Coordinates of C-alpha atoms and ligand atoms in Angstrom, one line a residue:
X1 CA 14.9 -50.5 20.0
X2 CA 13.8 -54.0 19.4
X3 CA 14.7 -57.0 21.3
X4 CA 15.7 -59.3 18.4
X5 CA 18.0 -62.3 18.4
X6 CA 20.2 -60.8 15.9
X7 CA 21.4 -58.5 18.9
X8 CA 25.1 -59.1 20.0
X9 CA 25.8 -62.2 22.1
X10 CA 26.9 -61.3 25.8
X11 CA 25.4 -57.7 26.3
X12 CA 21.5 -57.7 27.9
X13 CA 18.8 -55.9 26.8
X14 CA 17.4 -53.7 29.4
X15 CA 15.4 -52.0 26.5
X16 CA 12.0 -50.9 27.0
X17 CA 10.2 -53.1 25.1
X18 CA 7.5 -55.4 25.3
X19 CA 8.2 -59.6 25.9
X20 CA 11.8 -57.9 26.3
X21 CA 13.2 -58.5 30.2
X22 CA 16.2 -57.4 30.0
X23 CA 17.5 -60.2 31.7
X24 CA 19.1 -62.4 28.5
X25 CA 22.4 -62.0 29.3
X26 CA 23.3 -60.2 32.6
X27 CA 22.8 -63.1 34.6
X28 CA 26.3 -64.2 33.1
X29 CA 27.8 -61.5 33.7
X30 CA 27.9 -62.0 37.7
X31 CA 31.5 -62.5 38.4
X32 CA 33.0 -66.1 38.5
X33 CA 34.2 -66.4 40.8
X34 CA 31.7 -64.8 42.8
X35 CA 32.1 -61.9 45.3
X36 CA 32.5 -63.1 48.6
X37 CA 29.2 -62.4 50.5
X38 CA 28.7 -59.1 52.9
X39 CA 27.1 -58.6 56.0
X40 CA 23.6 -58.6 55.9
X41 CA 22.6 -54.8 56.3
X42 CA 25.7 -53.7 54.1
X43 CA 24.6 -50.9 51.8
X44 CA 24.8 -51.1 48.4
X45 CA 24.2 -48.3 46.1
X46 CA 25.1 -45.0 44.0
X47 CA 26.1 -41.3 44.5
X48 CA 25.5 -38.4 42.9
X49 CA 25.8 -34.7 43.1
X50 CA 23.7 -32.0 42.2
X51 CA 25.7 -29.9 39.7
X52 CA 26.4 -32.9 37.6
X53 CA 23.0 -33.8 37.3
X54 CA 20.5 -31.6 38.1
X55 CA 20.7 -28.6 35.2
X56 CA 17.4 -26.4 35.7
X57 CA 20.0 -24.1 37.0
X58 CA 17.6 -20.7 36.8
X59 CA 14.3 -22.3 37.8
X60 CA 12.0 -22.3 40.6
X61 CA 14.1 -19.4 42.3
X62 CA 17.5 -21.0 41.8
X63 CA 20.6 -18.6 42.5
X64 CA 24.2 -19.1 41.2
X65 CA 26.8 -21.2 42.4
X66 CA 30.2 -20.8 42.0
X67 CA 30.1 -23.7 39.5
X68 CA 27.8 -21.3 37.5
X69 CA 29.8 -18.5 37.3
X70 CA 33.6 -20.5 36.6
X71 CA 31.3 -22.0 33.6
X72 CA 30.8 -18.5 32.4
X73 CA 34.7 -17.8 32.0
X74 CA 36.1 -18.7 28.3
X75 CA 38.7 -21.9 28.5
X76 CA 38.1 -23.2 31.5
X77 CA 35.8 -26.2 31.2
X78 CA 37.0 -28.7 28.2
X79 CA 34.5 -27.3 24.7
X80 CA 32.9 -24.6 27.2
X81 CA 30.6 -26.9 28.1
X82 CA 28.3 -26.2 31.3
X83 CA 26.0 -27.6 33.5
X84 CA 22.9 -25.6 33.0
X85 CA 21.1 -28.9 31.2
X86 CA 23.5 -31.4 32.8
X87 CA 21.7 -34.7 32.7
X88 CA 17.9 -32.6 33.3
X89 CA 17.5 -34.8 36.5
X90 CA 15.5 -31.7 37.8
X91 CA 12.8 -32.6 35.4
X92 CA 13.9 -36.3 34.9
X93 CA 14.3 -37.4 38.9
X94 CA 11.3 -40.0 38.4
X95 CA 12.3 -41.9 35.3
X96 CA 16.2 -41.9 37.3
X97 CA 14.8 -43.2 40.7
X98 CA 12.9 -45.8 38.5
X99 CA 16.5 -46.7 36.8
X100 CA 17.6 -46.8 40.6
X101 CA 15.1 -49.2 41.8
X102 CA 15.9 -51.8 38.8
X103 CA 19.2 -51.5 40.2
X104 CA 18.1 -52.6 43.6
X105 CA 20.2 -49.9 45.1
X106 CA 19.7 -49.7 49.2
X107 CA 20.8 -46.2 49.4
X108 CA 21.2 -42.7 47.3
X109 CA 24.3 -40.8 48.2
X110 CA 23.0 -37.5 46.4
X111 CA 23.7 -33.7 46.9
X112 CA 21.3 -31.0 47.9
X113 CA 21.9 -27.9 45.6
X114 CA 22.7 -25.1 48.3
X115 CA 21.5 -22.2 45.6
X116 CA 18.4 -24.0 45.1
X117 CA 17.3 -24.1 49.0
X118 CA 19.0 -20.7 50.2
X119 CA 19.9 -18.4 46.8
X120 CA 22.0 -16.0 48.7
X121 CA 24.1 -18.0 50.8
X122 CA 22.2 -16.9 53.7
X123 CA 18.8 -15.4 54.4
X124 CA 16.1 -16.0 53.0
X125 CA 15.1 -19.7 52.3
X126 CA 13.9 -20.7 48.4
X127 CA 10.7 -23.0 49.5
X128 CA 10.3 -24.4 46.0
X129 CA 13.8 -25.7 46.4
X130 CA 13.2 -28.0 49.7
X131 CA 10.1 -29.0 47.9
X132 CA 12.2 -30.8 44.9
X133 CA 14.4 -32.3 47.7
X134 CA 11.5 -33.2 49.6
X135 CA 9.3 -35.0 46.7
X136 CA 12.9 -36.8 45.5
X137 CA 13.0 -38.3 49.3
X138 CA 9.5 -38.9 49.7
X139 CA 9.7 -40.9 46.1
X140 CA 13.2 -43.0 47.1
X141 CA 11.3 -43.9 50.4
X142 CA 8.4 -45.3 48.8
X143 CA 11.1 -47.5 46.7
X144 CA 12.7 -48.5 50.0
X145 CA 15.6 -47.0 49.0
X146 CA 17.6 -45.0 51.8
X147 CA 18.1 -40.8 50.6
X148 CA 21.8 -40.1 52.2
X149 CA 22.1 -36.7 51.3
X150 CA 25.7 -34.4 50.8
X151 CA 24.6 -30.8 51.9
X152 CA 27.6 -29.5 50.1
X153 CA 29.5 -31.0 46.7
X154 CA 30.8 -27.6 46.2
X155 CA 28.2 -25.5 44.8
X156 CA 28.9 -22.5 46.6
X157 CA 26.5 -19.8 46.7
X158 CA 28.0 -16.9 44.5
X159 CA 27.2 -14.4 46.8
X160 CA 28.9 -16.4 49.4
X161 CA 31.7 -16.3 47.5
X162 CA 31.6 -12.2 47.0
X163 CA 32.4 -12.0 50.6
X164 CA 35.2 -14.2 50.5
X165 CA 33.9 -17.8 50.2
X166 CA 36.1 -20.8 52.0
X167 CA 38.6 -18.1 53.0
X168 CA 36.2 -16.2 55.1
X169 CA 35.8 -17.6 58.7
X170 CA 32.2 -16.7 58.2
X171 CA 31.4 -19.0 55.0
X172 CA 31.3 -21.9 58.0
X173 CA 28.7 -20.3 60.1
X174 CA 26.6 -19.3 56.6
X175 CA 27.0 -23.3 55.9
X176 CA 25.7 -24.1 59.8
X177 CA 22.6 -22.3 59.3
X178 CA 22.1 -23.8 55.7
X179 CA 22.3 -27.3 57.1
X180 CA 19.5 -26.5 59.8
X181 CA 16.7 -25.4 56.8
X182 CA 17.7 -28.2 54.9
X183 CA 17.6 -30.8 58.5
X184 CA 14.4 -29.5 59.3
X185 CA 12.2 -30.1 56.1
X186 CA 14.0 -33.2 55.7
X187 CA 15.1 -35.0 58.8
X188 CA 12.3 -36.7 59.9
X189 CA 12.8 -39.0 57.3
X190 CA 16.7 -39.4 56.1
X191 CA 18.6 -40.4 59.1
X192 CA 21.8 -39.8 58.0
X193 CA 23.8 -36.8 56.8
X194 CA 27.0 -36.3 55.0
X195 CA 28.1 -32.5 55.3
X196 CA 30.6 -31.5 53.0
X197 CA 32.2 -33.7 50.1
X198 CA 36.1 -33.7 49.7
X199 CA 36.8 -30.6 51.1
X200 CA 40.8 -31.5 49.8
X201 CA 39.5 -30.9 46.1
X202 CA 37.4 -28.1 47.3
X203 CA 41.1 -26.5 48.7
X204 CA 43.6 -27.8 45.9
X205 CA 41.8 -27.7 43.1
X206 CA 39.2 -24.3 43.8
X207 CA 41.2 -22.2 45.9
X208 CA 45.2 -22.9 45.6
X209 CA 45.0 -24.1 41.7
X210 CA 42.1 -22.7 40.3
X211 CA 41.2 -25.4 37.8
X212 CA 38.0 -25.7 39.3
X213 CA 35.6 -23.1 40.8
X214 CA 36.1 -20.2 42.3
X215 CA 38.9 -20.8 40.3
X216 CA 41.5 -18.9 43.0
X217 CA 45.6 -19.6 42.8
X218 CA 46.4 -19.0 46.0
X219 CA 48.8 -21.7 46.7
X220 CA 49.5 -22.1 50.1
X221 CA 47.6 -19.4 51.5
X222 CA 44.5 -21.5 50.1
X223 CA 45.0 -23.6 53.5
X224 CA 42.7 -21.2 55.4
X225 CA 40.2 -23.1 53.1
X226 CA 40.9 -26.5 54.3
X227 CA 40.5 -24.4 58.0
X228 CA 37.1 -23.0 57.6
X229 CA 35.3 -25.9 55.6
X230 CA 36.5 -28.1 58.6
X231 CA 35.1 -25.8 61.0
X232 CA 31.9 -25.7 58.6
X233 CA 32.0 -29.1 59.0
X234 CA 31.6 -29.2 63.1
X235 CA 29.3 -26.7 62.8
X236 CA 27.3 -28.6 60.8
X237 CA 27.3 -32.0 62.9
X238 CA 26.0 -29.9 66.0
X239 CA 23.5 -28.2 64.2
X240 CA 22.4 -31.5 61.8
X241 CA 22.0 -33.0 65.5
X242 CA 19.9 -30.1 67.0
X243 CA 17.5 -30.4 64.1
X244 CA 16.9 -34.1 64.1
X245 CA 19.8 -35.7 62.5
X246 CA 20.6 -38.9 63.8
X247 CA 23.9 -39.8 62.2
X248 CA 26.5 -37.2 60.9
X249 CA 29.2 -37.7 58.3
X250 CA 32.1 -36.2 56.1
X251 CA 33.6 -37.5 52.8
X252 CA 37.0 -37.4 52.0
X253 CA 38.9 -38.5 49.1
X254 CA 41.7 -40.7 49.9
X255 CA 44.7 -41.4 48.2
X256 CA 47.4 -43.8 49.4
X257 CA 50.8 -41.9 48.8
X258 CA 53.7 -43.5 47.9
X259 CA 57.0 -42.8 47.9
X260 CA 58.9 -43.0 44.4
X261 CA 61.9 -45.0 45.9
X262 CA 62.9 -45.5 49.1
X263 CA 65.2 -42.2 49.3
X264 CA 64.6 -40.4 52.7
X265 CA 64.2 -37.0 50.6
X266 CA 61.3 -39.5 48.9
X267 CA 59.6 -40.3 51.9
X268 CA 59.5 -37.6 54.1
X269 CA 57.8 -35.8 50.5
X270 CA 55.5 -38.7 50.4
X271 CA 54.7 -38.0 53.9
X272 CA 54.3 -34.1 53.3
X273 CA 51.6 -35.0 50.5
X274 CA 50.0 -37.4 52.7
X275 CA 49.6 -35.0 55.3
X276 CA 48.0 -32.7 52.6
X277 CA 45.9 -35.1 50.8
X278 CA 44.8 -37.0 53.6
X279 CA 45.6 -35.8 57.4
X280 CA 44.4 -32.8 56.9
X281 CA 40.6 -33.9 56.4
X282 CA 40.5 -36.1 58.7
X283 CA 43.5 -36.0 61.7
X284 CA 41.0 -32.7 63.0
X285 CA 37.5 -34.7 63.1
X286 CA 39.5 -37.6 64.7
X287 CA 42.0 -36.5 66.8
X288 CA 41.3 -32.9 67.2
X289 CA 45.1 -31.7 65.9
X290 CA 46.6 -30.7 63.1
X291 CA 48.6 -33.5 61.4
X292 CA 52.8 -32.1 62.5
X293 CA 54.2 -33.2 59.0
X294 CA 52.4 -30.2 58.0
X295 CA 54.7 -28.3 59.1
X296 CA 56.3 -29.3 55.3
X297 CA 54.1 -26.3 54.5
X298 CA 55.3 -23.7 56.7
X299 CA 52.2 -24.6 59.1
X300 CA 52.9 -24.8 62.6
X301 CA 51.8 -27.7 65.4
X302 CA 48.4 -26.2 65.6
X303 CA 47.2 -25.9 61.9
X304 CA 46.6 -22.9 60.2
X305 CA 46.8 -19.0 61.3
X306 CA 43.0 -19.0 61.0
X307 CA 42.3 -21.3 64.1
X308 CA 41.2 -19.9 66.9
X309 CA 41.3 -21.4 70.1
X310 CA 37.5 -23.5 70.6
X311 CA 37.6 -25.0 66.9
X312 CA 39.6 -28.0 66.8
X313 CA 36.9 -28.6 69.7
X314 CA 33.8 -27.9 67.4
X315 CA 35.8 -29.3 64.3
X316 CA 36.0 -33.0 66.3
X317 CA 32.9 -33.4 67.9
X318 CA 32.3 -37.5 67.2
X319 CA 30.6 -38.3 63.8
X320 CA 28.8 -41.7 63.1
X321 CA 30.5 -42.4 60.1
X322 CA 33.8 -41.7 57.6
X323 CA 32.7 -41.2 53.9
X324 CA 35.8 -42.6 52.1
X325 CA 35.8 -41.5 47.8
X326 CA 38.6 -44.2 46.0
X327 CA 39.7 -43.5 42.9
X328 CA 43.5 -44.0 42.9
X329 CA 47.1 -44.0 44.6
X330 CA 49.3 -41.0 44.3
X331 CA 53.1 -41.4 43.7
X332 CA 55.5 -38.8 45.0
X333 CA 59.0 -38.0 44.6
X334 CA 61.1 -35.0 46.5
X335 CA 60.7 -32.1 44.6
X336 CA 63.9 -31.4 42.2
X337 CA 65.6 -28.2 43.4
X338 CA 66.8 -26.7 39.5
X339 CA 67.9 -23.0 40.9
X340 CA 65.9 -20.8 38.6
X341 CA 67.7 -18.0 36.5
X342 CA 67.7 -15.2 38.6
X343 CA 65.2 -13.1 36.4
X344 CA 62.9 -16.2 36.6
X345 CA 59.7 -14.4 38.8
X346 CA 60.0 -16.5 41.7
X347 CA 57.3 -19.6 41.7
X348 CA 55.9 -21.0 45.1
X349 CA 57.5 -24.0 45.8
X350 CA 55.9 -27.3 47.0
X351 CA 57.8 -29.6 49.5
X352 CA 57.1 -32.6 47.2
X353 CA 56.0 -33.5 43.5
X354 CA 53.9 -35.7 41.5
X355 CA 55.0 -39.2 39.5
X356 CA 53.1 -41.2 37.1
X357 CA 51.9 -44.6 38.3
X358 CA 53.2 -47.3 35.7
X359 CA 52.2 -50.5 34.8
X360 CA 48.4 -50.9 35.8
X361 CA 45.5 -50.0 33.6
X362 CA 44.3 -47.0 32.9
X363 CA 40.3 -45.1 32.6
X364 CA 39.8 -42.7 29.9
X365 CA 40.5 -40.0 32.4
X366 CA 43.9 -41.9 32.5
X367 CA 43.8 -42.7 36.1
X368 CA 45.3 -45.9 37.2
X369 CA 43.3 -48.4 37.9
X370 CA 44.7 -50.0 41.8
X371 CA 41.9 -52.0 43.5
X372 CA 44.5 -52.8 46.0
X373 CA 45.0 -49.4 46.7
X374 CA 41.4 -49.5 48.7
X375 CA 42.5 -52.3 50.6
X376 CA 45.7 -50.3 51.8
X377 CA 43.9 -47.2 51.8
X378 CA 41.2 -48.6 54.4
X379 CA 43.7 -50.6 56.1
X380 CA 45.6 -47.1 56.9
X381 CA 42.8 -45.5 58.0
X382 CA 42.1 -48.4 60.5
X383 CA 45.8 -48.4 61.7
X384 CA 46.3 -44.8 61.6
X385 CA 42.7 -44.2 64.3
X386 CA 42.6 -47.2 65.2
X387 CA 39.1 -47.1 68.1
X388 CA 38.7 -43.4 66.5
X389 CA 38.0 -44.8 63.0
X390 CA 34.5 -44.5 62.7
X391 CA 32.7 -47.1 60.3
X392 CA 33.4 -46.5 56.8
X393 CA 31.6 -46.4 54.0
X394 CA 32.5 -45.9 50.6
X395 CA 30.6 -42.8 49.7
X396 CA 32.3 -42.9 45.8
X397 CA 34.3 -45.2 43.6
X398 CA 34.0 -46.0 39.6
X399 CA 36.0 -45.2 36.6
X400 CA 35.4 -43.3 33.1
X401 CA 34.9 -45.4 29.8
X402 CA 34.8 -44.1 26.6
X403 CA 31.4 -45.3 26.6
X404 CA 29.5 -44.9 23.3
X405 CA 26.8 -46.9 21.9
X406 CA 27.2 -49.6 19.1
X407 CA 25.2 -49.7 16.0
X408 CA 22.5 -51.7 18.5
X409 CA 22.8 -48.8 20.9
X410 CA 24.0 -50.6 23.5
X411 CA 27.1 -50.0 25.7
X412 CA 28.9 -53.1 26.5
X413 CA 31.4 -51.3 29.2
X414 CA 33.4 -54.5 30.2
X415 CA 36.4 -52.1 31.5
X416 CA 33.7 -50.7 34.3
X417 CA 32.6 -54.2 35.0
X418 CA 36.5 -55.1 35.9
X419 CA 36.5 -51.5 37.6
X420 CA 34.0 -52.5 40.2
X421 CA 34.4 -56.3 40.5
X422 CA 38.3 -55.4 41.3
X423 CA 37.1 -52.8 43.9
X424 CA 34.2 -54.7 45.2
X425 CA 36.3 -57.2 46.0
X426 CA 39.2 -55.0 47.6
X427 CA 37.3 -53.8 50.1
X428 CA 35.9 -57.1 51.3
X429 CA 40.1 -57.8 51.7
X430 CA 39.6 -54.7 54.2
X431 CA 36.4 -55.9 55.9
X432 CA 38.5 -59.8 56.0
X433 CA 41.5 -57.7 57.7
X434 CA 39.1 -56.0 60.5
X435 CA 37.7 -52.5 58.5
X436 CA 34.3 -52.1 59.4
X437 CA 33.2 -51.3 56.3
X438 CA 29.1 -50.8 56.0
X439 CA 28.2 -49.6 52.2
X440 CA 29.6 -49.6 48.7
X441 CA 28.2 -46.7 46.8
X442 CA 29.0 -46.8 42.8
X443 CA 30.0 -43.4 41.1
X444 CA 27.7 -42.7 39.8
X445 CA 24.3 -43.6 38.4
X446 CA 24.4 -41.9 35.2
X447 CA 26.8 -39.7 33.1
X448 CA 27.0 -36.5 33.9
X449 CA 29.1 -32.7 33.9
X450 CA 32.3 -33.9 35.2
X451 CA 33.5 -30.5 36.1
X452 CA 35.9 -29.1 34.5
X453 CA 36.0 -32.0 31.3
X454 CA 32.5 -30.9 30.8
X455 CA 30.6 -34.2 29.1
X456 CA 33.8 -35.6 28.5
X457 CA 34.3 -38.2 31.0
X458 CA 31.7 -41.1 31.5
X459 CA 31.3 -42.4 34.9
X460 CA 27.6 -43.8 34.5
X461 CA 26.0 -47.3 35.0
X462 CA 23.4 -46.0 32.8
X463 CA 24.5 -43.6 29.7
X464 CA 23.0 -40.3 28.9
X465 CA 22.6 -38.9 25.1
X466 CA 23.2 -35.3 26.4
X467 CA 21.1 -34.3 22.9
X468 CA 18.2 -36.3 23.5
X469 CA 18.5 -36.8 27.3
X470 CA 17.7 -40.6 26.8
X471 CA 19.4 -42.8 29.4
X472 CA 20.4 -46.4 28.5
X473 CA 21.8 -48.8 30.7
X474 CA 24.9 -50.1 30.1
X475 CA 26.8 -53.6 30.9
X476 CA 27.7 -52.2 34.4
X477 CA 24.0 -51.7 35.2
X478 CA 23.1 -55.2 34.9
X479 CA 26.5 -56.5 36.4
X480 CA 25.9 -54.6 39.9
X481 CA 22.0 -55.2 39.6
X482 CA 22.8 -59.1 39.7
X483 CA 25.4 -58.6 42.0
X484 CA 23.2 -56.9 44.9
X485 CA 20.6 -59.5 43.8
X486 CA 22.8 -62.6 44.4
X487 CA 24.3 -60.4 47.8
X488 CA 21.1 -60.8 49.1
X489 CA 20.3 -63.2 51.4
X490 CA 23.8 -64.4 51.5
X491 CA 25.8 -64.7 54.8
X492 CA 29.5 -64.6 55.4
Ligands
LIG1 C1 35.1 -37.0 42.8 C2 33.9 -36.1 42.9 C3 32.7 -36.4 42.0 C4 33.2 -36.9 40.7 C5 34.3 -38.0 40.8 C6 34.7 -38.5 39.5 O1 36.3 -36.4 43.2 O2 33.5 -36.0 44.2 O3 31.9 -35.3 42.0 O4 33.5 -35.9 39.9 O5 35.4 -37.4 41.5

């Protein structure tokens, strides 16, 4: 693609091409007025996660995930799409970690594959799995940029899930030993961990919905799910540590509920779905209880039926940091009681329901756009654990574009710019009200298989042509390259 004057005003060129810099325009596109400047040492970066990207998925010893198998099942991911190519980043990971260090990033928030370092679930280990982990850290090191691996965004093993998956106590103890092989290939050099990645979605949307994978309806009865991941979880920090680890994490995603009016039968739903969303994830890490308002669920002061006495213990050992994923407030309303006709089959009832959020923006996914909804978000946290809070960092956030390129192939994503500036911004109002807030972390690098809409949604900074596997950066790219550029160096 040539770098020609003709080219559209006010996009850069970040084309690979001779005598062309890529630096024409982007230096505009910093935001006036600029973001206020972060504490040295705050992170800026990207995330990722290994189904989206990787593909590859039968290679070098690879065994199924449940993310495999759901693909398999006719009309459950938008066109039937999969992720067996993905974006290729199993073949492509230099040519994306030299897109990365354009960037500037300070730290990779990525996923390690469970299937690909232990097929089974359990026993034997896949060596030519650790190895791709282990070259991919090895090459982000010598481009000073920090690995933070997940060890689980929700690629269950299949056979894992045979014998029962998230509802089987022993799914936690499987994940314990799992983080151990991957800690001690890889510790010595990534000093800190995130164990499992929104374990909420993992319940909601695998096990009680089924619109993602193992694609289970089990309503209520999917909360043993919450249960055991958690337990994973403080399984996980204890072992992590044993093996090396220095610093231990979680990510949740948070969503600030509110309440559709101010109607008591509102509220106390609002609170029932906050306790879901929420509490649930995190009230056991950092307090060692279950939250009581889920007792809108039938669930009694001390959590689920599947706790034994010793876990909230295990599940609540002290971690070293909260991964917090924003995309967006929730509204809630009380549920509306219409008696169905007696022959109706009867349907599980939920103690609140959902509301659309009016008047804001919205991505292509048709999510509102909220940046002040971080802001409140992280200021709840901080009020809600006050000392307990951990620091924070915000391990996702980003938005979907209809991103396509124009006749000069270039994607001028100016709704993403807004995205980010607008959130960037909203969590130094969090850090100005007392969060200690430590890292930014863009979803995501590059598009990629957004579960269950297949290649329909576009999160990247850089886009993919899933044909030819080309990446080009878009706007975005050169927007948060110039912002971590002019962020460096610069003191509150
Ligand atoms: C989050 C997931 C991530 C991605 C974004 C859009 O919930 O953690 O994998 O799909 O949403």
């Amino acid at each position: 693609m040539p770098c020609t004057p003709e080219r559209k005003p006010g996009v850069g060129c970040l084309a690979e091409v001779p005598g062309c810099r890529g630096q024409r325009s982007y230096d505009r596109t910093v935001s006036d007025p600029s973001i206020p400047p972060f504490p040295p040492g705050f992170s800026w970066g990207v995330a990722t996660a290994a189904f989206q990207i990787e593909g590859a998925v039968a290679e070098d010893g690879r065994g199924d995930s449940v993310w495999d198998t759901f693909c398999r099942q006719p009309g459950v991911i938008r066109d039937g799409q999969t992720g067996d190519i993905a974006a290729d980043h199993y073949h492509r990971w230099p040519e994306d970690i030299a897109l990365m260090a354009r960037l500037g990033i300070g730290t990779y928030r990525f996923s390690l594959a469970w299937p690909r370092i232990q097929p089974a679930g359990s026993g034997a280990v896949n060596l030519p799995g650790l190895d791709f982990y282990d070259r991919l850290t090895d090459a982000l090191l010598a481009e000073g940029i920090n690995p933070m691996p997940t060890l689980y965004h929700w690629d269950l093993p299949q056979p894992l899930e045979d014998d029962g998956g998230w509802m089987a106590r022993d799914t936690a103890y499987r994940f314990a030993d799992y983080a151990v092989i991957a800690a001690e290939r890889l510790a010595d050099r990534i000093p800190t961990w995130i164990t499992l990645n929104e374990p909420f979605v993992v319940t909601a949307f695998g096990y009680a919905l089924g619109g993602h994978a193992p694609g289970k309806a089990l309503m209520l009865d999917a909360l043993a799910t919450a249960h055991h991941q958690l337990l994973g979880h403080g399984l996980a920090n204890a072992a992590l540590r044993a093996a090396g680890v220095r610093e231990v994490a979680i990510t949740n995603n948070y969503s600030p509920v509110w309440a559709a009016s101010d109607d008591p039968a509102d509220l106390e739903a609002a609170a029932a779905y906050d306790a879901l969303h929420n509490r649930t994830f995190t009230d056991p890490i950092l307090l060692s209880s279950y939250p009581a308002t889920l007792s809108a669920f039938g669930v009694g002061p001390d959590g689920p039926d599947c706790v034994h006495d010793g876990d909230l213990a295990i599940i609540s050992a002290p971690v070293d940091a909260l991964g917090v994923n924003y995309y967006n407030p929730t509204k809630i309303s009380a549920p509306v009681s219409d008696a169905p006709p007696a022959s109706a089959p009867p349907e599980p009832s939920l103690p609140f329901q959902f509301e659309p959020i009016t008047g804001y923006p919205v991505t292509a996914f048709g999510w509102p756009v909220v940046p002040a909804g971080l802001t409140e978000m992280l200021t709840t946290l901080a009020g809600r654990y006050g000392a307990k809070l951990p620091p924070v960092y915000i391990t996702e956030n980003g938005c979907s574009v209809a991103d396509e390129p124009d006749d000069f192939g270039e994607i001028d994503d100016q709704p993403r710019i807004r995205y980010l500036d607008g959130h960037i911004r909203a969590v130094a109002d969090a850090m100005a009200a007392g969060v200690d807030v430590r890292g930014y972390l863009v979803w995501t690098l590059m598009d990629n298989f957004e579960w269950a809409e297949g290649y329909h949604q576009r999160f990247g900074l850089v886009h993919v042509d899933f044909d030819s596997q080309r990446r080009t950066p878009k706007s975005s790219f050169g927007w948060y390259r110039d912002l971590i550029a002019s962020q460096a160096g610069r003191q509150p």
